[in-house]
Coordinates of C-alpha atoms in Angstrom, one line a residue:
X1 CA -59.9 -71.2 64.8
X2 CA -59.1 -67.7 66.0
X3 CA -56.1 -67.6 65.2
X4 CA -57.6 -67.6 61.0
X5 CA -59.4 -64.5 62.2
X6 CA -58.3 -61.4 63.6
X7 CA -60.3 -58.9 65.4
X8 CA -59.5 -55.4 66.4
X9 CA -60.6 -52.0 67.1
X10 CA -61.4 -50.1 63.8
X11 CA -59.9 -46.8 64.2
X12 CA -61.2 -43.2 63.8
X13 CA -64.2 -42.7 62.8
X14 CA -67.0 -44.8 60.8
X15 CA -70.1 -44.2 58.8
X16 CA -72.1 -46.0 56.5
X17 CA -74.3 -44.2 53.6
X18 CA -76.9 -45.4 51.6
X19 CA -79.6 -43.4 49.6
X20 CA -78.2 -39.9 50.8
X21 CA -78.4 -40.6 54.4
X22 CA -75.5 -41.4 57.1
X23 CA -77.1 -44.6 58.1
X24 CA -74.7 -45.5 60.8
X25 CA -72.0 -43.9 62.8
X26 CA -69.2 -45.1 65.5
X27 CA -66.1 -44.8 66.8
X28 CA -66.7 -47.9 68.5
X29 CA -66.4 -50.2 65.0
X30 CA -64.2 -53.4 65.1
X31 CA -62.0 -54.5 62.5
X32 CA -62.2 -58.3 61.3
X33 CA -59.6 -59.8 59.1
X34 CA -60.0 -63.0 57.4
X35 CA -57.3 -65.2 55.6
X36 CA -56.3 -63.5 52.5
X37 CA -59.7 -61.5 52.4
X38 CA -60.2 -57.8 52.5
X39 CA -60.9 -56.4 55.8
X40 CA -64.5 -55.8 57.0
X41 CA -65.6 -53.6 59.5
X42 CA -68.7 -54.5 62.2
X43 CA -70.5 -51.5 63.5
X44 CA -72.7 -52.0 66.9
X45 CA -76.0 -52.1 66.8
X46 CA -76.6 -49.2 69.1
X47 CA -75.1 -46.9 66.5
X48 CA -76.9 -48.0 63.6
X49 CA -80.2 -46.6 62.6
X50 CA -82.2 -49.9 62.6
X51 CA -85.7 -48.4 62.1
X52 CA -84.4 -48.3 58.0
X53 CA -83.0 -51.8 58.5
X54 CA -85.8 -54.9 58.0
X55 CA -84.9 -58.6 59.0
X56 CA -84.9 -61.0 56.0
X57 CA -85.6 -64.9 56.2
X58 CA -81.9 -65.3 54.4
X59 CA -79.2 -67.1 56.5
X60 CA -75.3 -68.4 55.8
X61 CA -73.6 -70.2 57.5
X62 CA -69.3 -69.9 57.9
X63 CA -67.1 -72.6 58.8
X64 CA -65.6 -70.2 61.1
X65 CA -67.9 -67.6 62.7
X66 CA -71.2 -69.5 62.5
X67 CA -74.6 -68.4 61.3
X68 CA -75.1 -65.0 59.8
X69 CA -78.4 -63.2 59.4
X70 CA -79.7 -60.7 57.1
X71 CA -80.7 -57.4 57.2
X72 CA -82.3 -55.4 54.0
X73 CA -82.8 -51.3 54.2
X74 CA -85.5 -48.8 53.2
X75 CA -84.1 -45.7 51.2
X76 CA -86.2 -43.3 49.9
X77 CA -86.2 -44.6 46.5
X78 CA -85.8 -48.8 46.9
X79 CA -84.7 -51.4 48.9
X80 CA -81.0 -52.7 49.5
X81 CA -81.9 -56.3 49.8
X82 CA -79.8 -58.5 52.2
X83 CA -76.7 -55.6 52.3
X84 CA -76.1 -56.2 56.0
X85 CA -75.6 -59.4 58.1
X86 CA -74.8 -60.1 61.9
X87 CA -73.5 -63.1 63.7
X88 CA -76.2 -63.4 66.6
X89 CA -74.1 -65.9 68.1
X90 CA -71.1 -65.8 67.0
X91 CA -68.2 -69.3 67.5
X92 CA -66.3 -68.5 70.6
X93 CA -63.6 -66.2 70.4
X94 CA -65.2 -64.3 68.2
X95 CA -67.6 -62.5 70.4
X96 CA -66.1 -58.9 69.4
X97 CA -68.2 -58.9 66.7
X98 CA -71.9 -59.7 68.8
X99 CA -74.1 -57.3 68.2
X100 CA -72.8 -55.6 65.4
X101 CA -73.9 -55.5 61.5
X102 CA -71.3 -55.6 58.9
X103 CA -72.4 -54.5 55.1
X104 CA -71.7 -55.6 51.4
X105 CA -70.2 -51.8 49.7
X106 CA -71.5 -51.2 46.5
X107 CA -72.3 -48.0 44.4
X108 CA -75.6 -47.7 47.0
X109 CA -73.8 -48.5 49.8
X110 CA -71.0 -46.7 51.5
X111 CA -68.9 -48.0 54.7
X112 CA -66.2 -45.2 55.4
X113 CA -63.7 -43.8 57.8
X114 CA -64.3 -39.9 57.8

């Protein structure tokens, strides 16, 4: 069900910010829209700093990219539990998005073009 999906190259330039430090940053980010839902960006793995980021035991499954994992990060002051997820294996056409995290915004967590 690709055709529900839509994957593209993010433009510019990306970051993500949490806790006063540029956690990740690309200018190879994809793009992935979803029905009527906001747009989310996936970053690649190789441009994320994964020593903050700690594996959690949560999962998810969608209908239409398949199992999720979780990721929780380390700031200086607390932990931002489960704020990023990946599909490891994602349903097929979706591959774009392999090996890269995605992240829930909120007022500790930033995902911006700069």
């Amino acid at each position: 069900m690709t055709g529900y999906i839509k994957i593209h190259k993010a433009e510019g330039t990306w970051t993500v910010r949490a806790g006063g430090a540029v956690l990740a940053e690309t200018r190879n980010a994809v793009e992935l829209n979803e029905g009527e839902m906001a747009p989310v960006i996936y970053f690649p793995r190789e441009d994320i700093a994964m020593s903050f980021f700690d594996a959690s035991d949560l999962r998810s499954n969608c209908p239409h990219k398949g199992e999720a994992t979780y990721y929780s990060i380390q700031t200086k002051s607390q932990t931002l539990q489960d704020v990023a997820w990946s599909y490891e294996d994602p349903k097929p056409g979706l591959e774009a998005i392999k090996g890269h995290l995605a992240f829930y915004i909120s007022d500790k967590l930033a995902v911006e073009r700069v």
